[in-house]
Every structure is written in C-alpha cells, then in structure tokens.
C-alpha cells in the first residue's frame, strides 16, 4: 500500500520569520535555567551567523563587481532583514530618526507636547514641535533639548537638530465654539501677511483692544491689556528669539505663545480664539 504524502507547503520569508517569532515566544514563557540555555543557544547561533555574514559582506564590498552584487542582494527584503538583524546594515537615517522619535514620543505626550520628524539634510535633522514643546517656557526648552540629545546620542551621524517653525495656525479651540459663534461675535482683523513672524499688531473693535502676535508663524490673539495694571501692551518689546513680550509700563514679561507671565505666575495674558479665513485673521473677543 502506498502512503500519501501531503504536498510540502512552500515556505516564504514571512512564514519563516513567523516561525522564529513563535518559537521565541514559547521560549520566553519558560522559567529559569532552561530558558537561559535556550537563549544562550539562540545568541550563539546568531553570533556564528553574524561572523560568517560579515566576512561575506566585507569580501563583496572589497571588489567592485561584488559591491554591485551586494547592492542587488540587499534589495531583496529577506537578505536586507537578515543583515539588519545582525547589525551588518543599518536602516536609512530617516527610519532611524523616526525610531528615536517613537521612543521619546510617550514622554513628550505625557508632558502635553509632541514632536514630528520632517526631513534630514546632510548631518542635520529637521523636526517640528507641537503642544507644550512649542514656545519659550523652560519646560518647552527642556523637552526640545531632550529630543536633540536623544537623536544625537542614538544617531552619531546627526550633528545638529533644527526646529522648524510651525505653519501659521491659530490657538486651538473647539470646533463647536467656532461654528456656534461664527457670524455673531467674530471680528475681522488684519491680513495674515501684515504680521510676519516676530511681529505684533494692535487692532481695536468697538469696545476691545486686541493684540495679535506672530511667533515663529504661530498667531495668537490677546486682550491688549497687561494683567498687572491693565495698561496697553502693544508698545511693549517682543523678543522673537526668546518669544518674550515685555510690558512697556513696569516690565512684566510674558511668554508670547502661551500668555504665561514669567514675572508673576498668577498673572496671565487673556487669550482670544483666533482663526484664519481667506488670508485674514478673525478674532472672537470674549
Ligand atoms: S502694567 Fe504691565 S507691568 Fe505694569
């Protein structure tokens, strides 16, 4: 009698990788000595493979024809994954920077901020900061320094990290409040183009004086009144570098992005909702 043999299923790169993952998950459920021995075996086999693979890559790289062949081989995802697993080839810079971003993101988010990788040029990485990481407060500066340090530490090829200004955007407000208040109490202000980055402008409605400030292309609207004694702020000095607005009357200093007062923590600029429509700034004084 003839035995029936089931047709062998052809293995794919994914199915093989899945088998490795499954075996490893099983090993990780084992306790104690057996698990240590199993992992030792895994590391020993990997080290053995890495040693031989490194020799192959070195030989191929040393010969122009071999180098060309090596580049062809690395285009194959399974070869690339194997070499990457052994640390013989590194992912491209963008992928590695994004991995660092992913690692620091939970910390940034737990502090109300976020970071976005934009691009890399030469040895410089460009990022954008959001939320609490944007602005000039000490905590924002600390978060930005943290991102820069993490990138440079993990990716030595990157020597500088530049923070790009955000696109012009108003303070975030709830959509519902936008729609409910539209056409009732929004007032049209100056054109966006009239207030370039680092500048401020006053405009007055019938009963409210408003100060628009542009820091790094981020627009904010405040009541044009210092919380100290209610004097107008539009004659104050705006330091675009430090994002600091200084009241011209008694020198109170404010974070021009958040309205936070550096001189007296209990004081705060009164912020108004702001939106941009057809190139114009609209503000809703409370
Ligand atoms: S009125 Fe601004 S500091 Fe006094």
PDB file of N, CA, C and O in Angstrom, residues 157-201:
ATOM      1  N   UNK A 157      25.675  60.069  13.286  1.00  0.00           N
ATOM      2  CA  UNK A 157      25.826  60.786  12.006  1.00  0.00           C
ATOM      3  C   UNK A 157      25.113  62.137  12.041  1.00  0.00           C
ATOM      4  O   UNK A 157      25.422  63.028  11.258  1.00  0.00           O
ATOM      5  N   UNK A 158      24.139  62.285  12.924  1.00  0.00           N
ATOM      6  CA  UNK A 158      23.419  63.563  13.023  1.00  0.00           C
ATOM      7  C   UNK A 158      24.145  64.461  14.023  1.00  0.00           C
ATOM      8  O   UNK A 158      24.339  64.114  15.178  1.00  0.00           O
ATOM      9  N   UNK A 159      24.549  65.624  13.490  1.00  0.00           N
ATOM     10  CA  UNK A 159      25.304  66.527  14.371  1.00  0.00           C
ATOM     11  C   UNK A 159      24.494  67.737  14.818  1.00  0.00           C
ATOM     12  O   UNK A 159      24.871  68.449  15.727  1.00  0.00           O
ATOM     13  N   UNK A 160      23.386  67.984  14.145  1.00  0.00           N
ATOM     14  CA  UNK A 160      22.574  69.144  14.539  1.00  0.00           C
ATOM     15  C   UNK A 160      21.100  68.830  14.349  1.00  0.00           C
ATOM     16  O   UNK A 160      20.727  68.063  13.454  1.00  0.00           O
ATOM     17  N   UNK A 161      20.292  69.398  15.214  1.00  0.00           N
ATOM     18  CA  UNK A 161      18.839  69.229  15.098  1.00  0.00           C
ATOM     19  C   UNK A 161      18.228  70.626  15.031  1.00  0.00           C
ATOM     20  O   UNK A 161      18.470  71.456  15.900  1.00  0.00           O
ATOM     21  N   UNK A 162      17.509  70.887  13.953  1.00  0.00           N
ATOM     22  CA  UNK A 162      16.888  72.206  13.783  1.00  0.00           C
ATOM     23  C   UNK A 162      15.386  72.072  13.996  1.00  0.00           C
ATOM     24  O   UNK A 162      14.768  71.141  13.475  1.00  0.00           O
ATOM     25  N   UNK A 163      14.835  73.032  14.747  1.00  0.00           N
ATOM     26  CA  UNK A 163      13.383  73.028  14.957  1.00  0.00           C
ATOM     27  C   UNK A 163      12.763  73.976  13.946  1.00  0.00           C
ATOM     28  O   UNK A 163      13.084  75.160  13.905  1.00  0.00           O
ATOM     29  N   UNK A 164      11.895  73.441  13.091  1.00  0.00           N
ATOM     30  CA  UNK A 164      11.250  74.269  12.070  1.00  0.00           C
ATOM     31  C   UNK A 164      10.054  74.995  12.679  1.00  0.00           C
ATOM     32  O   UNK A 164       9.369  74.426  13.549  1.00  0.00           O
ATOM     33  N   UNK A 165       9.777  76.219  12.198  1.00  0.00           N
ATOM     34  CA  UNK A 165       8.571  76.887  12.698  1.00  0.00           C
ATOM     35  C   UNK A 165       7.329  76.145  12.238  1.00  0.00           C
ATOM     36  O   UNK A 165       7.331  75.540  11.160  1.00  0.00           O
ATOM     37  N   UNK A 166       6.296  76.185  13.027  1.00  0.00           N
ATOM     38  CA  UNK A 166       5.036  75.571  12.613  1.00  0.00           C
ATOM     39  C   UNK A 166       4.358  76.447  11.578  1.00  0.00           C
ATOM     40  O   UNK A 166       4.640  77.636  11.468  1.00  0.00           O
ATOM     41  N   UNK A 167       3.485  75.838  10.788  1.00  0.00           N
ATOM     42  CA  UNK A 167       2.706  76.618   9.831  1.00  0.00           C
ATOM     43  C   UNK A 167       1.865  77.614  10.614  1.00  0.00           C
ATOM     44  O   UNK A 167       1.514  77.338  11.757  1.00  0.00           O
ATOM     45  N   UNK A 168       1.518  78.771   9.995  1.00  0.00           N
ATOM     46  CA  UNK A 168       0.658  79.686  10.731  1.00  0.00           C
ATOM     47  C   UNK A 168      -0.583  78.947  11.196  1.00  0.00           C
ATOM     48  O   UNK A 168      -1.235  78.268  10.422  1.00  0.00           O
ATOM     49  N   UNK A 169      -0.821  79.010  12.484  1.00  0.00           N
ATOM     50  CA  UNK A 169      -2.005  78.318  12.996  1.00  0.00           C
ATOM     51  C   UNK A 169      -2.540  79.066  14.197  1.00  0.00           C
ATOM     52  O   UNK A 169      -1.792  79.639  14.965  1.00  0.00           O
ATOM     53  N   UNK A 170      -3.813  79.095  14.345  1.00  0.00           N
ATOM     54  CA  UNK A 170      -4.386  79.777  15.488  1.00  0.00           C
ATOM     55  C   UNK A 170      -4.275  78.922  16.732  1.00  0.00           C
ATOM     56  O   UNK A 170      -3.974  77.746  16.653  1.00  0.00           O
ATOM     57  N   UNK A 171      -4.531  79.525  17.877  1.00  0.00           N
ATOM     58  CA  UNK A 171      -4.672  78.727  19.092  1.00  0.00           C
ATOM     59  C   UNK A 171      -5.773  77.726  18.879  1.00  0.00           C
ATOM     60  O   UNK A 171      -6.781  78.025  18.251  1.00  0.00           O
ATOM     61  N   UNK A 172      -5.624  76.543  19.380  1.00  0.00           N
ATOM     62  CA  UNK A 172      -6.638  75.526  19.166  1.00  0.00           C
ATOM     63  C   UNK A 172      -7.890  75.838  19.966  1.00  0.00           C
ATOM     64  O   UNK A 172      -7.810  76.159  21.139  1.00  0.00           O
ATOM     65  N   UNK A 173      -9.014  75.779  19.308  1.00  0.00           N
ATOM     66  CA  UNK A 173     -10.266  75.946  20.027  1.00  0.00           C
ATOM     67  C   UNK A 173     -11.231  74.893  19.539  1.00  0.00           C
ATOM     68  O   UNK A 173     -11.033  74.301  18.488  1.00  0.00           O
ATOM     69  N   UNK A 174     -12.268  74.670  20.295  1.00  0.00           N
ATOM     70  CA  UNK A 174     -13.227  73.632  19.928  1.00  0.00           C
ATOM     71  C   UNK A 174     -14.003  74.026  18.674  1.00  0.00           C
ATOM     72  O   UNK A 174     -14.416  75.173  18.529  1.00  0.00           O
ATOM     73  N   UNK A 175     -14.191  73.050  17.780  1.00  0.00           N
ATOM     74  CA  UNK A 175     -14.938  73.298  16.540  1.00  0.00           C
ATOM     75  C   UNK A 175     -16.339  73.821  16.849  1.00  0.00           C
ATOM     76  O   UNK A 175     -16.822  74.750  16.232  1.00  0.00           O
ATOM     77  N   UNK A 176     -16.971  73.243  17.882  1.00  0.00           N
ATOM     78  CA  UNK A 176     -18.354  73.656  18.178  1.00  0.00           C
ATOM     79  C   UNK A 176     -18.414  75.137  18.507  1.00  0.00           C
ATOM     80  O   UNK A 176     -19.300  75.856  18.079  1.00  0.00           O
ATOM     81  N   UNK A 177     -17.392  75.606  19.248  1.00  0.00           N
ATOM     82  CA  UNK A 177     -17.445  77.013  19.616  1.00  0.00           C
ATOM     83  C   UNK A 177     -17.215  77.877  18.387  1.00  0.00           C
ATOM     84  O   UNK A 177     -17.733  78.967  18.270  1.00  0.00           O
ATOM     85  N   UNK A 178     -16.418  77.350  17.432  1.00  0.00           N
ATOM     86  CA  UNK A 178     -16.203  78.095  16.195  1.00  0.00           C
ATOM     87  C   UNK A 178     -17.510  78.286  15.452  1.00  0.00           C
ATOM     88  O   UNK A 178     -17.873  79.379  15.065  1.00  0.00           O
ATOM     89  N   UNK A 179     -18.227  77.165  15.283  1.00  0.00           N
ATOM     90  CA  UNK A 179     -19.420  77.235  14.464  1.00  0.00           C
ATOM     91  C   UNK A 179     -20.529  78.001  15.168  1.00  0.00           C
ATOM     92  O   UNK A 179     -21.232  78.785  14.562  1.00  0.00           O
ATOM     93  N   UNK A 180     -20.662  77.807  16.477  1.00  0.00           N
ATOM     94  CA  UNK A 180     -21.759  78.484  17.150  1.00  0.00           C
ATOM     95  C   UNK A 180     -21.541  79.991  17.214  1.00  0.00           C
ATOM     96  O   UNK A 180     -22.465  80.758  17.139  1.00  0.00           O
ATOM     97  N   UNK A 181     -20.270  80.382  17.302  1.00  0.00           N
ATOM     98  CA  UNK A 181     -20.034  81.813  17.472  1.00  0.00           C
ATOM     99  C   UNK A 181     -19.851  82.543  16.147  1.00  0.00           C
ATOM    100  O   UNK A 181     -19.931  83.738  16.080  1.00  0.00           O
ATOM    101  N   UNK A 182     -19.585  81.743  15.053  1.00  0.00           N
ATOM    102  CA  UNK A 182     -19.324  82.386  13.776  1.00  0.00           C
ATOM    103  C   UNK A 182     -20.483  83.293  13.381  1.00  0.00           C
ATOM    104  O   UNK A 182     -21.629  82.968  13.612  1.00  0.00           O
ATOM    105  N   UNK A 183     -20.116  84.410  12.805  1.00  0.00           N
ATOM    106  CA  UNK A 183     -21.079  85.408  12.335  1.00  0.00           C
ATOM    107  C   UNK A 183     -21.810  86.107  13.475  1.00  0.00           C
ATOM    108  O   UNK A 183     -22.702  86.889  13.238  1.00  0.00           O
ATOM    109  N   UNK A 184     -21.494  85.790  14.711  1.00  0.00           N
ATOM    110  CA  UNK A 184     -22.159  86.539  15.773  1.00  0.00           C
ATOM    111  C   UNK A 184     -21.160  87.474  16.435  1.00  0.00           C
ATOM    112  O   UNK A 184     -21.412  88.648  16.592  1.00  0.00           O
ATOM    113  N   UNK A 185     -19.990  86.924  16.801  1.00  0.00           N
ATOM    114  CA  UNK A 185     -19.090  87.823  17.502  1.00  0.00           C
ATOM    115  C   UNK A 185     -17.653  87.782  17.015  1.00  0.00           C
ATOM    116  O   UNK A 185     -16.790  88.334  17.643  1.00  0.00           O
ATOM    117  N   UNK A 186     -17.421  87.101  15.898  1.00  0.00           N
ATOM    118  CA  UNK A 186     -16.069  87.160  15.343  1.00  0.00           C
ATOM    119  C   UNK A 186     -15.858  88.517  14.686  1.00  0.00           C
ATOM    120  O   UNK A 186     -16.769  89.035  14.054  1.00  0.00           O
ATOM    121  N   UNK A 187     -14.663  89.045  14.846  1.00  0.00           N
ATOM    122  CA  UNK A 187     -14.381  90.316  14.168  1.00  0.00           C
ATOM    123  C   UNK A 187     -13.187  90.139  13.248  1.00  0.00           C
ATOM    124  O   UNK A 187     -12.241  89.411  13.573  1.00  0.00           O
ATOM    125  N   UNK A 188     -13.280  90.786  12.119  1.00  0.00           N
ATOM    126  CA  UNK A 188     -12.214  90.633  11.129  1.00  0.00           C
ATOM    127  C   UNK A 188     -11.045  91.544  11.490  1.00  0.00           C
ATOM    128  O   UNK A 188     -11.225  92.739  11.736  1.00  0.00           O
ATOM    129  N   UNK A 189      -9.862  90.958  11.515  1.00  0.00           N
ATOM    130  CA  UNK A 189      -8.670  91.736  11.845  1.00  0.00           C
ATOM    131  C   UNK A 189      -7.805  91.963  10.629  1.00  0.00           C
ATOM    132  O   UNK A 189      -8.286  91.883   9.497  1.00  0.00           O
ATOM    133  N   UNK A 190      -6.525  92.182  10.828  1.00  0.00           N
ATOM    134  CA  UNK A 190      -5.627  92.444   9.696  1.00  0.00           C
ATOM    135  C   UNK A 190      -5.381  91.197   8.860  1.00  0.00           C
ATOM    136  O   UNK A 190      -5.711  90.086   9.273  1.00  0.00           O
ATOM    137  N   UNK A 191      -4.777  91.394   7.700  1.00  0.00           N
ATOM    138  CA  UNK A 191      -4.396  90.246   6.864  1.00  0.00           C
ATOM    139  C   UNK A 191      -3.204  89.554   7.524  1.00  0.00           C
ATOM    140  O   UNK A 191      -2.381  90.207   8.173  1.00  0.00           O
ATOM    141  N   UNK A 192      -3.130  88.239   7.343  1.00  0.00           N
ATOM    142  CA  UNK A 192      -2.012  87.469   7.922  1.00  0.00           C
ATOM    143  C   UNK A 192      -0.684  88.055   7.450  1.00  0.00           C
ATOM    144  O   UNK A 192       0.282  88.167   8.225  1.00  0.00           O
ATOM    145  N   UNK A 193      -0.633  88.432   6.172  1.00  0.00           N
ATOM    146  CA  UNK A 193       0.620  88.935   5.596  1.00  0.00           C
ATOM    147  C   UNK A 193       1.107  90.212   6.266  1.00  0.00           C
ATOM    148  O   UNK A 193       2.277  90.572   6.164  1.00  0.00           O
ATOM    149  N   UNK A 194       0.204  90.917   6.956  1.00  0.00           N
ATOM    150  CA  UNK A 194       0.614  92.176   7.596  1.00  0.00           C
ATOM    151  C   UNK A 194       1.411  91.939   8.874  1.00  0.00           C
ATOM    152  O   UNK A 194       2.012  92.863   9.419  1.00  0.00           O
ATOM    153  N   UNK A 195       1.350  90.698   9.374  1.00  0.00           N
ATOM    154  CA  UNK A 195       2.053  90.428  10.636  1.00  0.00           C
ATOM    155  C   UNK A 195       3.036  89.276  10.425  1.00  0.00           C
ATOM    156  O   UNK A 195       2.727  88.114  10.705  1.00  0.00           O
ATOM    157  N   UNK A 196       4.217  89.573   9.916  1.00  0.00           N
ATOM    158  CA  UNK A 196       5.180  88.488   9.693  1.00  0.00           C
ATOM    159  C   UNK A 196       5.699  87.931  11.015  1.00  0.00           C
ATOM    160  O   UNK A 196       5.454  88.522  12.088  1.00  0.00           O
ATOM    161  N   UNK A 197       6.407  86.818  10.932  1.00  0.00           N
ATOM    162  CA  UNK A 197       6.957  86.182  12.136  1.00  0.00           C
ATOM    163  C   UNK A 197       7.817  87.177  12.917  1.00  0.00           C
ATOM    164  O   UNK A 197       8.580  87.951  12.347  1.00  0.00           O
ATOM    165  N   UNK A 198       7.623  87.182  14.227  1.00  0.00           N
ATOM    166  CA  UNK A 198       8.414  88.068  15.085  1.00  0.00           C
ATOM    167  C   UNK A 198       7.792  89.445  15.261  1.00  0.00           C
ATOM    168  O   UNK A 198       8.377  90.317  15.897  1.00  0.00           O
ATOM    169  N   UNK A 199       6.589  89.670  14.676  1.00  0.00           N
ATOM    170  CA  UNK A 199       5.942  90.990  14.775  1.00  0.00           C
ATOM    171  C   UNK A 199       4.627  90.880  15.533  1.00  0.00           C
ATOM    172  O   UNK A 199       4.055  89.808  15.692  1.00  0.00           O
ATOM    173  N   UNK A 200       4.139  92.024  15.939  1.00  0.00           N
ATOM    174  CA  UNK A 200       2.839  92.066  16.608  1.00  0.00           C
ATOM    175  C   UNK A 200       2.065  93.247  16.043  1.00  0.00           C
ATOM    176  O   UNK A 200       2.653  94.150  15.444  1.00  0.00           O
ATOM    177  N   UNK A 201       0.767  93.237  16.232  1.00  0.00           N
ATOM    178  CA  UNK A 201      -0.051  94.352  15.740  1.00  0.00           C
ATOM    179  C   UNK A 201      -1.289  94.512  16.616  1.00  0.00           C
ATOM    180  O   UNK A 201      -1.881  93.518  17.052  1.00  0.00           O
TER     181      UNK A 201
END
